[in-house]
Tab-separated table of C-alpha atoms in Angstrom:
chain	number	residue	atom	x	y	z
A	1	MET	CA	66.661	87.638	106.344
A	2	THR	CA	64.443	84.636	105.519
A	3	ASP	CA	62.354	84.247	102.385
A	4	ALA	CA	59.177	84.597	104.454
A	5	SER	CA	60.343	87.778	106.086
A	6	ASP	CA	61.457	89.132	102.707
A	7	ARG	CA	57.972	88.516	101.378
A	8	ARG	CA	56.348	90.106	104.411
A	9	ALA	CA	58.583	93.129	104.000
A	10	ALA	CA	57.630	93.352	100.332
A	11	GLU	CA	53.941	93.144	101.206
A	12	GLU	CA	54.351	95.870	103.816
A	13	ARG	CA	56.063	98.021	101.252
A	14	PHE	CA	53.360	97.282	98.703
A	15	GLN	CA	50.485	98.124	101.058
A	16	PRO	CA	50.763	101.939	100.765
A	17	VAL	CA	51.107	101.592	97.008
A	18	PHE	CA	48.012	99.422	96.847
A	19	SER	CA	46.091	101.990	98.888
A	20	HIS	CA	45.970	104.098	95.704
A	21	LEU	CA	43.984	101.437	93.844
A	22	GLY	CA	40.825	103.542	93.870
A	23	ALA	CA	42.688	106.609	92.653
A	24	VAL	CA	44.191	104.614	89.795
A	25	ALA	CA	40.784	103.238	88.821
A	26	ALA	CA	39.399	106.768	88.868
A	27	TYR	CA	42.293	107.930	86.701
A	28	ALA	CA	41.569	105.193	84.169
A	29	ARG	CA	37.886	106.052	84.145
A	30	ARG	CA	38.654	109.745	83.649
A	31	ARG	CA	40.827	108.870	80.664
A	32	GLY	CA	37.986	106.944	79.070
A	33	SER	CA	39.014	103.402	79.966
A	34	ARG	CA	36.316	100.872	79.236
A	35	ASP	CA	37.465	98.630	82.040
A	36	ALA	CA	38.923	100.916	84.686
A	37	ASP	CA	38.879	98.371	87.499
A	38	ALA	CA	40.805	95.873	85.388
A	39	VAL	CA	43.291	98.578	84.447
A	40	ALA	CA	43.784	99.433	88.114
A	41	ALA	CA	44.291	95.770	88.996
A	42	GLU	CA	46.803	95.436	86.180
A	43	VAL	CA	48.665	98.544	87.309
A	44	MET	CA	48.891	97.177	90.833
A	45	THR	CA	50.125	93.849	89.514
A	46	ILE	CA	52.841	95.644	87.589
A	47	ALA	CA	53.672	97.693	90.680
A	48	TRP	CA	54.016	94.508	92.723
A	49	ARG	CA	56.307	92.944	90.157
A	50	ARG	CA	58.406	96.087	89.884
A	51	LEU	CA	58.109	97.260	93.453
A	52	SER	CA	61.672	98.449	93.670
A	53	ASP	CA	60.938	100.913	90.850
A	54	VAL	CA	57.958	102.443	92.640
A	55	PRO	CA	59.004	105.539	94.591
A	56	ARG	CA	58.353	104.907	98.262
A	57	ASP	CA	57.688	108.478	99.218
A	58	ASP	CA	55.187	109.252	96.463
A	59	PRO	CA	53.970	106.388	94.289
A	60	ARG	CA	51.128	108.216	92.546
A	61	PRO	CA	53.084	109.730	89.623
A	62	TRP	CA	54.550	106.306	88.851
A	63	LEU	CA	51.157	104.632	89.140
A	64	TYR	CA	49.498	107.161	86.869
A	65	ALA	CA	52.280	106.796	84.296
A	66	THR	CA	51.777	103.035	84.329
A	67	ALA	CA	48.011	103.418	84.118
A	68	ARG	CA	48.437	105.744	81.149
A	69	ASN	CA	50.443	103.096	79.329
A	70	VAL	CA	47.899	100.392	80.110
A	71	VAL	CA	44.949	102.554	79.017
A	72	GLN	CA	46.712	103.506	75.802
A	73	ALA	CA	47.627	99.893	75.084
A	74	ASP	CA	43.955	98.994	75.520
A	75	ALA	CA	42.943	101.814	73.209
A	76	ARG	CA	45.385	100.623	70.550
A	77	ARG	CA	44.041	97.095	70.820
A	78	SER	CA	40.500	98.371	70.488
A	79	ALA	CA	41.496	100.405	67.443
A	80	ARG	CA	43.044	97.335	65.846
A	81	ALA	CA	39.905	95.369	66.619
A	82	ALA	CA	37.760	98.061	65.065
A	83	ALA	CA	39.939	97.891	61.980
A	84	HIS	CA	39.282	94.162	61.762
A	85	GLY	CA	35.567	94.458	62.378
A	86	ALA	CA	33.323	93.930	65.366
A	87	GLY	CA	34.014	90.976	67.590
A	88	GLU	CA	37.620	90.575	66.553
A	89	PRO	CA	40.239	89.600	69.084
A	90	GLY	CA	41.360	93.015	70.211
A	91	ASP	CA	37.867	93.858	71.395
A	92	LEU	CA	38.792	93.099	74.940
A	93	ALA	CA	36.471	95.383	76.811
A	94	PRO	CA	32.776	95.801	77.361
A	95	PRO	CA	30.945	98.782	75.856
A	96	PRO	CA	32.535	102.078	76.897
A	97	GLU	CA	31.547	104.016	79.950
A	98	ILE	CA	33.434	107.090	78.880
A	99	PRO	CA	32.969	110.133	81.068
A	100	GLU	CA	30.952	112.877	79.484
A	101	LEU	CA	32.343	116.367	79.389
A	102	ASP	CA	31.000	119.758	78.551
A	103	PRO	CA	31.468	119.841	74.733
A	104	ALA	CA	33.215	123.194	74.732
A	105	LEU	CA	35.663	122.000	77.335
A	106	ALA	CA	36.212	118.694	75.555
A	107	ASP	CA	36.879	120.499	72.278
A	108	ALA	CA	39.266	122.863	73.985
A	109	LEU	CA	41.104	119.990	75.614
A	110	ARG	CA	41.417	118.251	72.267
A	111	SER	CA	43.098	121.330	70.855
A	112	LEU	CA	46.016	120.758	73.233
A	113	SER	CA	48.880	118.441	72.541
A	114	ARG	CA	48.585	115.131	74.317
A	115	LEU	CA	51.396	116.011	76.711
A	116	GLU	CA	49.972	119.430	77.544
A	117	ARG	CA	46.532	117.995	78.102
A	118	GLU	CA	47.802	115.211	80.306
A	119	ALA	CA	49.906	117.626	82.358
A	120	LEU	CA	46.862	119.806	82.885
A	121	LEU	CA	44.575	116.945	83.818
A	122	LEU	CA	47.079	115.424	86.212
A	123	VAL	CA	46.993	118.697	88.102
A	124	ALA	CA	43.268	119.397	87.787
A	125	TRP	CA	41.776	115.930	88.140
A	126	GLU	CA	44.442	113.871	89.852
A	127	ASP	CA	45.409	116.727	92.142
A	128	LEU	CA	49.127	116.359	91.502
A	129	THR	CA	51.498	119.262	91.902
A	130	PRO	CA	53.277	120.401	88.732
A	131	THR	CA	56.402	118.651	89.998
A	132	GLN	CA	54.524	115.385	90.531
A	133	ALA	CA	52.942	115.732	87.094
A	134	ALA	CA	56.413	116.176	85.647
A	135	ARG	CA	57.535	112.957	87.299
A	136	SER	CA	54.552	111.114	85.920
A	137	LEU	CA	55.237	112.409	82.428
A	138	GLY	CA	58.957	111.802	82.585
A	139	ILE	CA	59.843	115.424	81.981
A	140	ASN	CA	61.640	117.870	84.208
A	141	ALA	CA	59.733	120.165	86.517
A	142	THR	CA	60.586	123.302	84.594
A	143	ALA	CA	59.365	121.821	81.336
A	144	SER	CA	56.214	120.716	83.113
A	145	ARG	CA	55.510	124.208	84.382
A	146	VAL	CA	56.047	125.654	80.916
A	147	ARG	CA	53.689	123.100	79.414
A	148	LEU	CA	51.098	123.792	82.058
A	149	LEU	CA	51.316	127.509	81.466
A	150	ARG	CA	50.941	127.057	77.715
A	151	ALA	CA	48.135	124.569	78.158
A	152	ARG	CA	46.180	126.886	80.426
A	153	ARG	CA	46.619	129.814	78.071
A	154	ARG	CA	45.587	127.796	75.054
A	155	LEU	CA	42.654	126.256	76.830
A	156	ARG	CA	41.445	129.640	78.008
A	157	ALA	CA	41.766	131.106	74.512
A	158	ARG	CA	39.913	128.186	73.024
A	159	LEU	CA	37.107	128.449	75.553
A	160	ASP	CA	36.829	132.174	74.932
A	161	GLU	CA	36.501	131.503	71.206
A	162	ALA	CA	33.807	128.961	71.857
A	163	SER	CA	31.922	131.043	74.390
A	164	ASN	CA	29.640	132.465	71.717
A	165	GLY	CA	28.956	129.148	70.072
A	166	SER	CA	26.579	126.473	71.211
A	167	HIS	CA	26.715	122.698	71.126
A	168	ASP	CA	23.801	120.392	71.374
A	169	GLU	CA	25.468	117.131	72.080
A	170	THR	CA	27.712	115.992	74.895
A	171	THR	CA	31.039	114.552	74.004
A	172	HIS	CA	33.897	112.741	75.610
A	173	LEU	CA	37.626	112.981	75.913
A	174	ASP	CA	39.486	110.544	73.736
A	175	LEU	CA	42.893	109.736	75.126
A	176	GLU	CA	44.235	108.894	71.704
A	177	THR	CA	43.315	112.221	70.166
A	178	THR	CA	46.323	114.409	69.593
B	1	MET	CA	47.313	125.971	91.442
B	2	SER	CA	43.873	127.518	91.439
B	3	ASP	CA	43.383	129.765	88.427
B	4	SER	CA	39.994	129.864	86.765
B	5	ILE	CA	40.867	127.274	84.129
B	6	ILE	CA	41.982	124.762	86.710
B	7	VAL	CA	38.894	125.493	88.761
B	8	ARG	CA	36.669	124.957	85.749
B	9	LEU	CA	38.440	121.715	84.922
B	10	ARG	CA	38.094	120.511	88.492
B	11	ARG	CA	34.384	121.236	88.427
B	12	ALA	CA	34.137	119.242	85.192
B	13	ASN	CA	35.972	116.247	86.626
B	14	PRO	CA	33.878	113.357	85.308
B	15	VAL	CA	34.838	111.049	88.172
B	16	PRO	CA	35.089	113.336	91.185
B	17	GLU	CA	34.950	110.563	93.761
B	18	VAL	CA	37.707	108.043	94.089
B	19	ALA	CA	36.263	104.591	93.623
B	20	THR	CA	36.219	102.326	96.634
B	21	ALA	CA	39.036	99.831	96.597
B	22	PRO	CA	37.927	96.202	96.552
B	23	GLY	CA	40.351	95.560	99.396
B	24	THR	CA	41.991	92.471	100.661
B	25	GLU	CA	41.010	89.900	98.050
B	26	LEU	CA	42.771	91.661	95.199
B	27	PHE	CA	45.723	92.472	97.442
B	28	ALA	CA	46.045	88.808	98.327
B	29	ARG	CA	45.747	87.755	94.692
B	30	ILE	CA	48.425	90.159	93.581
B	31	THR	CA	50.862	89.420	96.374
B	32	ALA	CA	50.461	85.700	95.713
B	33	LEU	CA	52.184	86.339	92.396
B	34	PRO	CA	55.947	86.369	92.183
B	35	GLY	CA	57.175	89.752	93.326
B	36	ASP	CA	60.101	91.920	92.388
B	37	SER	CA	63.121	89.669	92.329
B	38	ARG	CA	65.251	92.617	93.313
B	39	LEU	CA	63.422	92.773	96.624
B	40	VAL	CA	62.486	89.215	97.450
B	41	ALA	CA	65.340	86.865	98.078
B	42	SER	CA	63.244	83.792	97.437
B	43	GLU	CA	62.718	84.976	93.887
B	44	ARG	CA	66.252	85.944	93.112
B	45	ARG	CA	66.757	82.606	91.472
B	46	PRO	CA	65.920	82.866	87.788
B	47	GLN	CA	63.589	79.875	88.032
B	48	GLY	CA	61.465	81.829	90.489
B	49	HIS	CA	59.788	83.823	87.791
B	50	ARG	CA	56.309	82.664	86.954
B	51	ARG	CA	56.850	82.842	83.259
B	52	ALA	CA	60.434	81.815	83.223
B	53	ILE	CA	60.671	80.192	79.891
B	54	VAL	CA	63.951	78.492	79.838
B	55	LEU	CA	64.746	78.347	76.208
B	56	ALA	CA	62.367	80.238	74.076
B	57	PHE	CA	62.235	83.764	75.355
B	58	ALA	CA	64.738	84.397	78.095
B	59	VAL	CA	67.547	82.981	76.081
B	60	LEU	CA	66.305	84.645	72.941
B	61	ALA	CA	66.023	87.991	74.660
B	62	ALA	CA	69.534	87.497	75.920
B	63	VAL	CA	70.864	87.152	72.429
B	64	VAL	CA	74.548	86.811	72.760
B	65	LEU	CA	76.275	89.461	70.759
B	66	ALA	CA	79.637	88.194	69.826
B	67	SER	CA	82.199	89.112	67.309
B	68	THR	CA	83.746	85.790	68.144
B	69	ALA	CA	80.787	83.553	67.516
B	70	TYR	CA	83.003	80.511	67.356
B	71	ALA	CA	84.212	80.956	70.907
B	72	VAL	CA	80.751	81.774	72.178
B	73	SER	CA	79.248	78.742	70.511
B	74	HIS	CA	81.732	76.575	72.358
B	75	TRP	CA	80.965	78.337	75.616
B	76	LEU	CA	77.264	77.633	75.163
B	77	GLY	CA	77.859	74.018	74.362
B	78	GLY	CA	77.964	74.111	70.624
B	79	ASP	CA	74.294	73.735	69.669
B	80	VAL	CA	73.743	77.346	68.819
B	81	VAL	CA	72.771	78.956	65.571
B	82	LYS	CA	73.058	82.332	63.907
B	83	PRO	CA	70.157	84.731	63.231
B	84	PRO	CA	69.278	83.451	59.736
B	85	VAL	CA	68.707	79.975	61.134
B	86	THR	CA	66.622	81.281	64.019
B	87	LYS	CA	64.535	83.316	61.579
B	88	ARG	CA	64.045	80.262	59.387
B	89	GLU	CA	62.933	78.305	62.442
B	90	TYR	CA	60.437	81.044	63.197
B	91	SER	CA	59.082	81.032	59.644
B	92	ALA	CA	58.859	77.244	59.552
B	93	ALA	CA	57.020	77.186	62.865
B	94	GLN	CA	54.378	79.502	61.473
B	95	LYS	CA	53.398	76.770	59.043
B	96	GLN	CA	52.887	74.333	61.902
B	97	LEU	CA	50.985	76.617	64.249
B	98	THR	CA	47.787	78.583	63.865
B	99	LEU	CA	46.803	82.025	65.024
B	100	PRO	CA	43.291	83.232	65.821
B	101	PRO	CA	41.346	85.152	63.155
B	102	GLY	CA	42.555	88.715	62.831
B	103	TYR	CA	46.013	88.066	64.245
B	104	SER	CA	49.256	88.054	62.328
B	105	TRP	CA	52.702	86.859	63.189
B	106	PRO	CA	54.814	89.537	64.843
B	107	THR	CA	57.951	90.487	62.978
B	108	PHE	CA	60.991	88.763	64.351
B	109	ARG	CA	63.632	91.405	64.865
B	110	PHE	CA	67.214	90.986	65.813
B	111	PRO	CA	69.250	93.992	66.864
B	112	PRO	CA	70.795	95.580	63.773
B	113	ASP	CA	74.300	94.725	64.909
B	114	ALA	CA	73.470	91.113	65.721
B	115	GLU	CA	74.892	89.468	62.635
B	116	ASN	CA	77.261	87.502	64.797
B	117	SER	CA	74.693	86.697	67.462
B	118	VAL	CA	74.005	83.142	68.398
B	119	THR	CA	70.941	81.589	69.997
B	120	PRO	CA	70.213	78.022	70.970
B	121	ARG	CA	68.710	75.861	68.285
B	122	GLY	CA	64.927	75.867	68.482
B	123	ALA	CA	64.585	79.412	69.832
B	124	GLY	CA	62.887	80.604	66.653
B	125	GLY	CA	60.217	77.942	67.011
B	126	GLY	CA	59.800	78.791	70.681
B	127	HIS	CA	59.243	82.407	69.777
B	128	ALA	CA	56.442	81.348	67.451
B	129	VAL	CA	54.863	79.135	70.110
B	130	MET	CA	54.772	82.072	72.498
B	131	ALA	CA	53.294	84.381	69.896
B	132	ALA	CA	50.588	81.819	69.192
B	133	GLN	CA	49.897	81.279	72.886
B	134	TRP	CA	49.537	84.960	73.675
B	135	SER	CA	47.385	85.577	70.616
B	136	TRP	CA	45.014	82.788	71.558
B	137	GLU	CA	44.869	84.066	75.123
B	138	CYS	CA	43.830	87.514	73.894
B	139	TYR	CA	41.322	85.946	71.550
B	140	TRP	CA	39.882	83.938	74.426
B	141	VAL	CA	39.513	87.040	76.600
B	142	ALA	CA	37.563	88.738	73.828
B	143	ALA	CA	35.421	85.637	73.340
B	144	ILE	CA	34.542	85.447	77.024
B	145	ARG	CA	33.695	89.118	77.198
B	146	THR	CA	31.538	88.992	74.112
B	147	HIS	CA	29.914	85.721	75.230
B	148	ASP	CA	31.064	84.024	72.039
B	149	ASP	CA	31.066	80.441	73.272
B	150	ALA	CA	32.247	78.960	70.000
B	151	ALA	CA	35.264	81.259	69.845
B	152	ALA	CA	36.028	80.547	73.491
B	153	ALA	CA	35.952	76.810	72.875
B	154	ARG	CA	38.201	77.238	69.876
B	155	ALA	CA	40.704	79.242	71.893
B	156	HIS	CA	40.617	76.735	74.732
B	157	ALA	CA	41.260	73.868	72.337
B	158	ALA	CA	44.090	75.715	70.599
B	159	LEU	CA	45.802	76.515	73.886
B	160	ASN	CA	45.368	72.979	75.175
B	161	ALA	CA	46.963	71.729	71.977
B	162	LEU	CA	49.890	74.104	72.427
B	163	LEU	CA	50.386	72.898	75.984
B	164	ALA	CA	50.129	69.263	74.932
B	165	HIS	CA	52.307	69.311	71.834
B	166	ASN	CA	54.552	72.354	71.931
B	167	THR	CA	55.309	72.935	75.604
B	168	TYR	CA	57.772	71.182	77.887
B	169	GLU	CA	58.571	71.603	81.539
B	170	ALA	CA	62.183	71.249	82.523
B	171	PRO	CA	62.887	68.654	85.210
B	172	ALA	CA	63.440	69.913	88.753
B	173	GLY	CA	66.968	71.231	89.111
B	174	ALA	CA	67.613	71.298	85.382
B	175	PRO	CA	69.876	74.047	84.050
B	176	GLU	CA	68.325	77.134	82.500
B	177	ASP	CA	69.212	76.047	78.981
B	178	TRP	CA	67.669	72.596	79.336
B	179	THR	CA	66.079	71.271	76.162
B	180	PRO	CA	64.269	68.009	75.512
B	181	SER	CA	66.365	65.247	74.065
B	182	PRO	CA	66.128	64.339	71.288
B	183	LEU	CA	65.241	67.794	70.069
B	184	PRO	CA	61.545	67.858	69.064
B	185	THR	CA	60.744	68.219	65.398
B	186	GLN	CA	57.792	70.497	66.162
B	187	PRO	CA	58.262	74.063	67.476
B	188	PHE	CA	58.505	74.052	71.235
B	189	MET	CA	59.146	76.101	74.309
B	190	VAL	CA	60.347	75.066	77.721
B	191	TYR	CA	59.138	76.275	81.096
B	192	ALA	CA	61.225	76.092	84.226
B	193	HIS	CA	60.133	73.681	86.910
B	194	ASP	CA	58.845	76.442	89.151
B	195	GLY	CA	55.090	76.164	89.053
B	196	GLY	CA	54.758	78.618	86.185
B	197	LEU	CA	53.289	76.105	83.795
B	198	GLU	CA	50.776	74.934	86.398
B	199	TRP	CA	49.859	78.577	87.018
B	200	ILE	CA	49.085	78.947	83.338
B	201	ARG	CA	47.042	75.756	83.297
B	202	ALA	CA	45.101	77.008	86.323
B	203	GLY	CA	44.445	80.257	84.471
B	204	TYR	CA	43.038	78.279	81.560
B	205	ARG	CA	40.833	76.291	83.915
B	206	LEU	CA	39.502	79.548	85.339
B	207	ALA	CA	38.921	80.898	81.845
B	208	ALA	CA	37.089	77.738	80.881
B	209	ALA	CA	34.810	78.458	83.836
B	210	GLY	CA	34.230	81.977	82.536
B	211	ASP	CA	36.781	83.866	84.658
B	212	ALA	CA	39.066	85.682	82.222
B	213	THR	CA	41.044	87.549	84.889
B	214	ARG	CA	44.303	85.653	84.607
B	215	ILE	CA	44.431	85.289	80.875
B	216	ALA	CA	43.464	88.942	80.554
B	217	GLN	CA	46.522	89.830	82.631
B	218	SER	CA	48.683	87.663	80.425
B	219	CYS	CA	47.144	89.182	77.327
B	220	ARG	CA	47.751	92.709	78.555
B	221	ALA	CA	51.332	91.937	79.463
B	222	ASN	CA	52.240	90.001	76.364
B	223	VAL	CA	49.864	91.022	73.606
B	224	PRO	CA	51.603	90.365	70.310
B	225	GLY	CA	52.236	93.141	67.860
């Protein structure tokens, strides 16, 4: 096979992966990324460079896992920048456009462990199956189902507790919150 | 899965619509980059990687663990040094290079069992050059996004100086461990003759024109610390 045909084959293989660009940008936005389009572009660049690692049959769990890492790396940089003061080098993104959530729901989500919350949101917002969510999180399917079950129970309990309270302000989901 | 909690979460989805993909331009930009060398035969050669840095990083990352350092040093051609020397090179280079405000030098770590490792002479300085380059790139991205023209100019000047004084491009066909001769007294790193250095320069030209896309990618991929 020639170099040109190798490249064409790689591009053909990349095309269905790239078709999830919008979904990856939406994922980043849902997780509070300040620059979701840039995150999505970065994820696709990584996918192109590591195309042989991207599952052909179902790239979304891999893409979301990569997006999670990129969003978290951004968040860490922003935190470092905040520690150094405004305008320092880690302040790589424009002002946040973090999605607003019902405060009770946001509080309840924060009460979950990061892994439980992410498993739940992959199913609810990214429309993955529990097995796909497990792949994205690097855990086995059984563990994923257990975490989902626990997460749903805990979330429901937390929402029940909060059902009598009231909140005046909207809030947002912070990916870095445990 | 459709229990009431999942349903409530789905209703609360803050971004219910999938954003429209920008389409072919981004696809073309990405696929113009070197792809996965495991898939593309044209990039199987080590010099095919955009950021193939002949001495400083690739060789450093491939620290040769050897209980028989003497034999390995002969195999590599003799001009190799042990970790304490490489660390001293790294420390010395820090006195000759500058980082942007707010950045600090990353800790130079060798694997715990690398006492008998050897690396080519100069690798410690090359590691420092890379750390400085990536730090200034990140600083530049922030400057562009915050419209801080003075900081952007400072970053541009610092990176130009690194390219002018601390960066070499190996000649076409040179071996992977090519180093300038005589060995520079300043810290240095060497790029393969594969277009990677020109790609970086082009990214700096774009950044100077206000387009931080490329250096932002580099920053994301390589951010120190």
